[in-house]
Amino acid sequence: MDELHAPHQDPVQYLVHCIRTGEAVRGPLSPEISWIGQQIVDSAVLSAREKRTVPLVG
């Protein structure tokens, strides 16, 4: 496995780096991807609560 170097060693380190440098956040931590992930989680919770299939929330 390749060794990761700062600022890519962990998500918090990467996010702090982006905030400090003004670099755009990319990948799973980006607002676009995170928002989609949250929609999936919210929809899964609603689906479990209502015991039925639901469309993506939001």
mmCIF file of C-alpha atoms in Angstrom:
data_model
loop_
_atom_site.group_PDB
_atom_site.id
_atom_site.type_symbol
_atom_site.label_atom_id
_atom_site.label_comp_id
_atom_site.label_asym_id
_atom_site.label_seq_id
_atom_site.Cartn_x
_atom_site.Cartn_y
_atom_site.Cartn_z
ATOM 1 C CA MET A 1 0.000 0.000 0.000
ATOM 2 C CA ASP A 2 1.251 3.479 -0.830
ATOM 3 C CA GLU A 3 2.093 5.734 2.093
ATOM 4 C CA LEU A 4 -0.098 8.819 2.375
ATOM 5 C CA HIS A 5 1.501 12.173 3.061
ATOM 6 C CA ALA A 6 0.062 15.333 4.608
ATOM 7 C CA PRO A 7 -2.530 16.657 4.069
ATOM 8 C CA HIS A 8 -4.044 13.377 2.832
ATOM 9 C CA GLN A 9 -3.428 11.196 5.903
ATOM 10 C CA ASP A 10 -6.920 11.604 7.363
ATOM 11 C CA PRO A 11 -10.136 13.517 6.603
ATOM 12 C CA VAL A 12 -9.796 16.092 9.389
ATOM 13 C CA GLN A 13 -6.233 16.952 8.385
ATOM 14 C CA TYR A 14 -7.357 17.354 4.758
ATOM 15 C CA LEU A 15 -10.356 19.534 5.640
ATOM 16 C CA VAL A 16 -8.257 21.795 7.903
ATOM 17 C CA HIS A 17 -5.689 22.099 5.092
ATOM 18 C CA CYS A 18 -8.401 23.154 2.629
ATOM 19 C CA ILE A 19 -9.812 25.740 5.041
ATOM 20 C CA ARG A 20 -6.381 27.213 5.787
ATOM 21 C CA THR A 21 -5.237 27.356 2.160
ATOM 22 C CA GLY A 22 -8.550 28.172 0.496
ATOM 23 C CA GLU A 23 -8.234 25.032 -1.624
ATOM 24 C CA ALA A 24 -11.536 23.542 -2.787
ATOM 25 C CA VAL A 25 -12.602 20.435 -0.884
ATOM 26 C CA ARG A 26 -12.764 17.473 -3.253
ATOM 27 C CA GLY A 27 -13.886 13.877 -3.013
ATOM 28 C CA PRO A 28 -16.170 12.453 -0.316
ATOM 29 C CA LEU A 29 -15.810 15.549 1.886
ATOM 30 C CA SER A 30 -16.950 17.944 -0.843
ATOM 31 C CA PRO A 31 -20.293 19.623 -0.177
ATOM 32 C CA GLU A 32 -21.837 18.060 -3.291
ATOM 33 C CA ILE A 33 -20.911 14.479 -2.384
ATOM 34 C CA SER A 34 -21.662 14.963 1.325
ATOM 35 C CA TRP A 35 -25.107 16.341 0.490
ATOM 36 C CA ILE A 36 -25.913 13.287 -1.653
ATOM 37 C CA GLY A 37 -24.748 11.003 1.157
ATOM 38 C CA GLN A 38 -26.945 12.837 3.652
ATOM 39 C CA GLN A 39 -29.940 12.489 1.324
ATOM 40 C CA ILE A 40 -29.342 8.725 1.203
ATOM 41 C CA VAL A 41 -29.124 8.479 5.002
ATOM 42 C CA ASP A 42 -32.218 10.648 5.548
ATOM 43 C CA SER A 43 -34.165 8.589 3.000
ATOM 44 C CA ALA A 44 -33.071 5.320 4.624
ATOM 45 C CA VAL A 45 -34.237 6.548 8.048
ATOM 46 C CA LEU A 46 -37.605 7.604 6.630
ATOM 47 C CA SER A 47 -37.957 4.320 4.746
ATOM 48 C CA ALA A 48 -37.240 2.294 7.892
ATOM 49 C CA ARG A 49 -39.646 4.386 9.959
ATOM 50 C CA GLU A 50 -42.457 4.062 7.411
ATOM 51 C CA LYS A 51 -41.569 0.476 6.433
ATOM 52 C CA ARG A 52 -41.770 1.294 2.730
ATOM 53 C CA THR A 53 -39.612 2.403 -0.156
ATOM 54 C CA VAL A 54 -39.319 6.187 -0.416
ATOM 55 C CA PRO A 55 -37.716 8.497 -2.995
ATOM 56 C CA LEU A 56 -34.580 10.405 -2.046
ATOM 57 C CA VAL A 57 -35.383 13.140 0.457
ATOM 58 C CA GLY A 58 -34.443 16.695 -0.351
#
